[in-house]
Short mmCIF file of C-alpha atoms in Angstrom, two decimals:
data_model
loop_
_atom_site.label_atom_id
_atom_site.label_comp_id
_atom_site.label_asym_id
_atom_site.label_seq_id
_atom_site.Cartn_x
_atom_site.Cartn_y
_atom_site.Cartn_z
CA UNK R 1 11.15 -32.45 15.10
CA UNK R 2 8.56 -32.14 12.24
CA UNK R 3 10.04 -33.27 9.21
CA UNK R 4 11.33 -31.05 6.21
CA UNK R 5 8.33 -32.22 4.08
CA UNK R 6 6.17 -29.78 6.50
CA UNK R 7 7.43 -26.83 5.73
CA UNK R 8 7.10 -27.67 2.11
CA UNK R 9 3.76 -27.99 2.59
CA UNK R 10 3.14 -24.78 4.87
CA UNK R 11 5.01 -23.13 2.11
CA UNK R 12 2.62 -24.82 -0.75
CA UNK R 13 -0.35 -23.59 1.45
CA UNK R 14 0.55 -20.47 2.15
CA UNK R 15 1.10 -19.69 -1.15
CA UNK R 16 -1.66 -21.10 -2.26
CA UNK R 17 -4.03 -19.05 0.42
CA UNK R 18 -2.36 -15.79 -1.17
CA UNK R 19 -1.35 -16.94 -5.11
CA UNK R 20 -4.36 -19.26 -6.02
CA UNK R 21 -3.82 -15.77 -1.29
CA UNK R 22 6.15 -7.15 4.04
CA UNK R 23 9.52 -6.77 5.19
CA UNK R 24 10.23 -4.17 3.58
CA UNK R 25 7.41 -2.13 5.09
CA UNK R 26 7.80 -2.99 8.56
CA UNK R 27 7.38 -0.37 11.34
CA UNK R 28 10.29 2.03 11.66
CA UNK R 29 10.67 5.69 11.97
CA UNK R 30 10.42 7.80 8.86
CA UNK R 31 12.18 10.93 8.00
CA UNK R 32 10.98 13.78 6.53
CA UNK R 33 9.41 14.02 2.50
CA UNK R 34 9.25 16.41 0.07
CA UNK R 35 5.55 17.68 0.87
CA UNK R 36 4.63 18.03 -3.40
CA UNK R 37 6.13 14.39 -3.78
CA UNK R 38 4.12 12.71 -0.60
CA UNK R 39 1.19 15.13 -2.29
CA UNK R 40 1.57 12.36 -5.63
CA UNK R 41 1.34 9.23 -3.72
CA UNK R 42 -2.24 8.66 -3.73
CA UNK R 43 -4.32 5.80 -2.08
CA UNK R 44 -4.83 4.55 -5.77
CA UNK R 45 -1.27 4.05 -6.30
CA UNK R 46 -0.63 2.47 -3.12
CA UNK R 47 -2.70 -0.35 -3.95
CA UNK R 48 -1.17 -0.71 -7.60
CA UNK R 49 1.95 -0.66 -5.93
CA UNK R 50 1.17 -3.08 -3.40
CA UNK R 51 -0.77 -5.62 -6.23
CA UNK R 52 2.27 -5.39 -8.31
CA UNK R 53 4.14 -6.74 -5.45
CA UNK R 54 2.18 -9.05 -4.40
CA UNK R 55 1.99 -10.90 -7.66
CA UNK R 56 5.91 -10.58 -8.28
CA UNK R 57 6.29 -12.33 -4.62
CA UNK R 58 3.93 -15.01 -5.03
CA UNK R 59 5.80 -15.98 -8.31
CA UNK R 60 8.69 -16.19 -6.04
CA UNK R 61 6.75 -18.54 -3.62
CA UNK R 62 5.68 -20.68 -6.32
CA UNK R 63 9.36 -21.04 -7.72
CA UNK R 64 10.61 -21.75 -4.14
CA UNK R 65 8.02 -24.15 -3.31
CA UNK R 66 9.15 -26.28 -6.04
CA UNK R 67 12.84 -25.88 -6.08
CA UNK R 68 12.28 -27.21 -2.25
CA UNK R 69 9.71 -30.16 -3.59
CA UNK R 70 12.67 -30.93 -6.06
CA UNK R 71 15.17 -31.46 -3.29
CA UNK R 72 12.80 -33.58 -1.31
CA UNK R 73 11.88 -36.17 -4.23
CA UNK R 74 15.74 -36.47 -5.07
CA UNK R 75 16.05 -37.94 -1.36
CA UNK R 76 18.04 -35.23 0.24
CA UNK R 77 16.36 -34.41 3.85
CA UNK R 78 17.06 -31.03 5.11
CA UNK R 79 16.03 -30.01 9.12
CA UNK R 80 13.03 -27.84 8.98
CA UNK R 81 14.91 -25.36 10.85
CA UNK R 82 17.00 -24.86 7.67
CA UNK R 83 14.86 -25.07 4.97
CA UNK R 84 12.62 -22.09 6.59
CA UNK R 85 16.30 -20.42 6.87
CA UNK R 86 16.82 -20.45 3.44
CA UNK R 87 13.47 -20.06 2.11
CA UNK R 88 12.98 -16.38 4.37
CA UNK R 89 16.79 -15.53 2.88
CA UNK R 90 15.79 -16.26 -1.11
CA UNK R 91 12.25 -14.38 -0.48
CA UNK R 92 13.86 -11.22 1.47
CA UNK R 93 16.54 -11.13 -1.53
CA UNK R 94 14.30 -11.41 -4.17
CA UNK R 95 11.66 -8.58 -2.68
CA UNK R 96 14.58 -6.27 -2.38
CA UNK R 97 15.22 -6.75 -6.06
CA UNK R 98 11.68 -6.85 -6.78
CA UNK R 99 10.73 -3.93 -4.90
CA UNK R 100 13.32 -1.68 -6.60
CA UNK R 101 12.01 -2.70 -10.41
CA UNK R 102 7.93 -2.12 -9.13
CA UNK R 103 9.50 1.68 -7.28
CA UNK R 104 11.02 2.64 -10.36
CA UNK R 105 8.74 1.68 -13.26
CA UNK R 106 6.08 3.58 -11.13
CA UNK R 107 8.58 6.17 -10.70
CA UNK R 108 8.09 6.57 -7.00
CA UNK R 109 11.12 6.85 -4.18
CA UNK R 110 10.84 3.96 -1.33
CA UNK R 111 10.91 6.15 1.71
CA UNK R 112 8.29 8.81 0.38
CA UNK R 113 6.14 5.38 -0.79
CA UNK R 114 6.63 3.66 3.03
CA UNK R 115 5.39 7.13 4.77
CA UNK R 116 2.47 7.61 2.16
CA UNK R 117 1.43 3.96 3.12
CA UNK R 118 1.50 4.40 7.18
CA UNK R 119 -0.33 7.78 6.58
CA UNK R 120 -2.63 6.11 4.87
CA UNK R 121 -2.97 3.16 7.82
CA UNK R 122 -2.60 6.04 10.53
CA UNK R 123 -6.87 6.50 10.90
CA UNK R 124 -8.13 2.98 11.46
CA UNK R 125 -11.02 2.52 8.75
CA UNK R 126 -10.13 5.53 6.60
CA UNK R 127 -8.43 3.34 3.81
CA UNK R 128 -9.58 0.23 3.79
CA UNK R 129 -8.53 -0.66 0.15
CA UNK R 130 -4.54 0.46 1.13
CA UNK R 131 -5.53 -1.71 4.23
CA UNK R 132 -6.23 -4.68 2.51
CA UNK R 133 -3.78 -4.98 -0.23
CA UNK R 134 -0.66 -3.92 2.80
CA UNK R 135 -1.97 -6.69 5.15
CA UNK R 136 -2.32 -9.16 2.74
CA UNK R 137 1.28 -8.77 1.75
CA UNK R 138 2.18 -9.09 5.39
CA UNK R 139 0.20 -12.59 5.00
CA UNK R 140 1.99 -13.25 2.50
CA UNK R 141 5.46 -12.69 4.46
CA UNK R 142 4.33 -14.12 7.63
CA UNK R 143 3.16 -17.42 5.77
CA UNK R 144 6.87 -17.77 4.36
CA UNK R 145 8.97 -16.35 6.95
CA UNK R 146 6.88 -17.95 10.18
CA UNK R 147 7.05 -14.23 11.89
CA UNK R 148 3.88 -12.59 12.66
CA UNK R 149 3.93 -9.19 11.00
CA UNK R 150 0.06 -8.78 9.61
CA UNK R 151 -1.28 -5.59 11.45
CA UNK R 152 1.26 -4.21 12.47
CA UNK R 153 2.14 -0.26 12.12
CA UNK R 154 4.74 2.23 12.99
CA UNK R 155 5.74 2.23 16.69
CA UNK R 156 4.01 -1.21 17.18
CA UNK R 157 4.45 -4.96 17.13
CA UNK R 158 2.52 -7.33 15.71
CA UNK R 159 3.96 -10.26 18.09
CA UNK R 160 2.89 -7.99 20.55
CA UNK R 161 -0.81 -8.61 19.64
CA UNK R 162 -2.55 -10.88 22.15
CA UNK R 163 -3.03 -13.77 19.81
CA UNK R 164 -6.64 -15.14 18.98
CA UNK R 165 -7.50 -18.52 19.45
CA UNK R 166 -8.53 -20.48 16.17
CA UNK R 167 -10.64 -23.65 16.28
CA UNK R 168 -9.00 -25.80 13.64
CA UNK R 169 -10.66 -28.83 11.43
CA UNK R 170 -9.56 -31.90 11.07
CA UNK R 171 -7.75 -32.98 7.72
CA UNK R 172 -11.00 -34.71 6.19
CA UNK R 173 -13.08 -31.32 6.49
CA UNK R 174 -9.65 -29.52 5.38
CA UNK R 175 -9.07 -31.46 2.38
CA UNK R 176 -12.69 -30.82 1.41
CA UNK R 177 -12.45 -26.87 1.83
CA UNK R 178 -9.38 -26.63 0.32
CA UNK R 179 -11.05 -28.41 -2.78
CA UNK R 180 -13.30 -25.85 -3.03
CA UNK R 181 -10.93 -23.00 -2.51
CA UNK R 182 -8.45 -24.25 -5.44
CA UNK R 183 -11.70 -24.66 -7.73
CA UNK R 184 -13.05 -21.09 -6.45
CA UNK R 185 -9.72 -19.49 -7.47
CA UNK R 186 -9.84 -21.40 -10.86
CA UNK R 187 -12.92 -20.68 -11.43
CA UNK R 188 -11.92 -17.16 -11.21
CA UNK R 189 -9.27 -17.35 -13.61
CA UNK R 190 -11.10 -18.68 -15.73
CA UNK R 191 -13.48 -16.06 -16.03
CA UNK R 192 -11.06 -13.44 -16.29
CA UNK R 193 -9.49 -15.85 -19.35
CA UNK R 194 -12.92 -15.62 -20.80
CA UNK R 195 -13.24 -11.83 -20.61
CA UNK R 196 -9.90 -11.22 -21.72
CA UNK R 197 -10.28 -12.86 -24.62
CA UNK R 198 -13.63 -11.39 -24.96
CA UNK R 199 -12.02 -8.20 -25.39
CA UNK R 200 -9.19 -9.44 -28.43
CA UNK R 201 -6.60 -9.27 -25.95
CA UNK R 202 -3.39 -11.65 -26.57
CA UNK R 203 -2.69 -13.77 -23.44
CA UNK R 204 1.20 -14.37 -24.94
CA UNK R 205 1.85 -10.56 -24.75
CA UNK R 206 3.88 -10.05 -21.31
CA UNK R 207 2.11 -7.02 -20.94
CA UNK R 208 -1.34 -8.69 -20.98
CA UNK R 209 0.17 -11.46 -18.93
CA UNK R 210 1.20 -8.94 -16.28
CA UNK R 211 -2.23 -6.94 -16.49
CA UNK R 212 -4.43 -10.64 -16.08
CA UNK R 213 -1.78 -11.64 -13.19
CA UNK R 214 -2.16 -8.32 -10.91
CA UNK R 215 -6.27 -8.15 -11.69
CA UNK R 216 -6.24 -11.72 -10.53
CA UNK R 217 -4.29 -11.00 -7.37
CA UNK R 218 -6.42 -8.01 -6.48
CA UNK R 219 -9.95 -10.49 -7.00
CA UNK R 220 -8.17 -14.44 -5.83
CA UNK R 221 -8.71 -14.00 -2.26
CA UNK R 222 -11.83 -13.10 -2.07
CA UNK R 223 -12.87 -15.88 -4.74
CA UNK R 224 -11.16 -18.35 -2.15
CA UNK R 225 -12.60 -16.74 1.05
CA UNK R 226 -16.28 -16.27 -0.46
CA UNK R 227 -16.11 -20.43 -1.21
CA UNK R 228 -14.84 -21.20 2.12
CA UNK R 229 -17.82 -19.29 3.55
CA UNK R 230 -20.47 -21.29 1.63
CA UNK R 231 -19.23 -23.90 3.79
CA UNK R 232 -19.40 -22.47 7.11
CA UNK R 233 -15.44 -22.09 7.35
CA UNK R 234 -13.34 -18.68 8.04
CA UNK R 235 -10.25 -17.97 6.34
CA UNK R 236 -8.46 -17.78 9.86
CA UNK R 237 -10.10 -21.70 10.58
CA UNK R 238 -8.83 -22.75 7.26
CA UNK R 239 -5.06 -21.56 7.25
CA UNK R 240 -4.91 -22.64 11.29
CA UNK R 241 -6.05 -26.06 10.42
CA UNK R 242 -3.21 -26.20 7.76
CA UNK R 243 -0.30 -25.00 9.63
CA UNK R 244 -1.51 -27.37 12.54
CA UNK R 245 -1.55 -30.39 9.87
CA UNK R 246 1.38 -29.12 8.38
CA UNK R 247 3.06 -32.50 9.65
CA UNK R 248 0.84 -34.88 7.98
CA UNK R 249 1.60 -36.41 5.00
CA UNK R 250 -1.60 -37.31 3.54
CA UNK R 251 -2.89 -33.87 4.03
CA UNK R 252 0.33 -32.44 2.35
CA UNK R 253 0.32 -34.77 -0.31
CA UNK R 254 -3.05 -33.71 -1.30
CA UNK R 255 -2.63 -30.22 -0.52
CA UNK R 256 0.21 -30.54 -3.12
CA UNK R 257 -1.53 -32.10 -6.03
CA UNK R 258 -4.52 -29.22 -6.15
CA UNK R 259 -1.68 -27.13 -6.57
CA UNK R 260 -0.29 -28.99 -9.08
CA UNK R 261 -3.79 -29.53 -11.16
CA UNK R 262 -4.77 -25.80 -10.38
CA UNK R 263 -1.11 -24.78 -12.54
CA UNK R 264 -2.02 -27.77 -15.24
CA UNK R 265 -5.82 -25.47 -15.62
CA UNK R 266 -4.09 -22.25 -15.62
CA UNK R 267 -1.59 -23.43 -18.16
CA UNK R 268 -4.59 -25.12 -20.42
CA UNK R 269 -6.63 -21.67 -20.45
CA UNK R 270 -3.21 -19.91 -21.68
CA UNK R 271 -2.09 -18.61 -18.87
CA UNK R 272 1.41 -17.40 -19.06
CA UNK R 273 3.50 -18.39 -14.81
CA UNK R 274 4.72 -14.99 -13.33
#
């Protein structure tokens, strides 16, 4: 059995593919809407929606992938089995709560907000911004949870997918890329830091916190992706070659102190943690 410090690290890298890179919108049948309500839900708000949840869930991550660190340094070894137990449990509790508070302070009802969103998916290619931001909270859950969710829709399965074979690199050339896709995502930060307070705005306000956090979310991934490019490597190459080295300790050592130096930057520009 792989020991506990692996899924620490899957957990670390996962969030860090999705923070640095959804159960509750998983195929099921809908009932009927009030038409004039559905009518409200547009593709815009879908993705606010869905960038507002994304950036309250990745806070979660983050919290979880230290309380779990914690535990490890104080000694106490828990069967991998367990620890992705409880870490699926804490992260399906706290997007139930989290859900509810982003629903109501955009004043939408969950079922009419779940049947706008599989409209929207319904015509492959149609939305492709309510696309993006849905899948990439199903990353998000499927990097925590260890299911395979991403792409699925009403009526289907994602583990029914045939699944696509992913060359992996080995830890030297992962290390290196994930170097460069920490610095990417920093970089990005950074700029938006810059043009924030460009503009006079107050980084301590929450509401200016919340505003840098979700524009951040909505641009991260494709800082990260665009860096791993310039070096000849696919975002499906890079997370495969994690969750295959998930195991070794070297790699999630490392893994675990770009995280740690990429909070230290974010905290030294004035970045106020989610």
């Amino acid at each position: 059995m792989a020991s506990s410090s692996s899924s620490t690290m899957i957990l670390v890298a996962g969030s860090a593919l999705l923070v640095a890179a959804a159960a509750s919108f998983m195929p099921r049948q809908l009932g009927a809407t009030d038409v004039e309500e559905e009518e409200m839900i547009t593709e815009e708000l879908i993705c606010k929606i869905f960038d507002r949840l994304f950036m309250e869930m990745q806070a979660v991550v983050a919290s979880l992938s230290q309380q779990i660190q914690q535990i490890q340094m104080n000694g106490q070894m828990i069967p991998e089995s367990q620890i992705r137990k409880i870490i699926k449990g804490e992260f399906e509790r706290a997007l139930l709560l989290k859900q509810a508070k982003v629903f109501a302070d955009f004043d939408v009802d969950a079922e009419c907000v779940e049947e706008a969103t599989w409209e929207f998916l319904r015509i492959e290619g149609e939305y492709p911004k309510v696309k993006k931001v849905v899948e990439r909270f199903q990353k998000l859950y499927d990097n925590v949870t260890g299911e395979r969710t991403t792409g699925s829709r009403p009526g289907s399965s994602a583990a029914n997918l045939p699944r696509e074979v992913v060359e992996t690199m080995q830890p030297d050339k992962l290390l290196k890329a994930a170097d460069a896709y920490f610095g990417a995502m920093t970089d990005a930060m950074r700029g938006l830091v810059e043009k924030y307070k460009a503009e006079g705005k107050d980084l301590k306000q929450a509401t200016v916190a919340q505003e840098l956090h979700m524009e951040f979310a909505s641009m991260v991934t494709e800082a990260g992706e665009k860096a791993l490019e310039d070096l000849g490597v696919s975002a499906k190459v890079f997370q495969a070659s994690i969750e295959k080295h998930a195991s070794n300790p070297q790699v999630g050592r490392a893994l675990s102190m770009l995280q740690m130096k990429q909070q230290q930057d974010l905290m030294a520009l004035g970045v106020i943690p989610m």
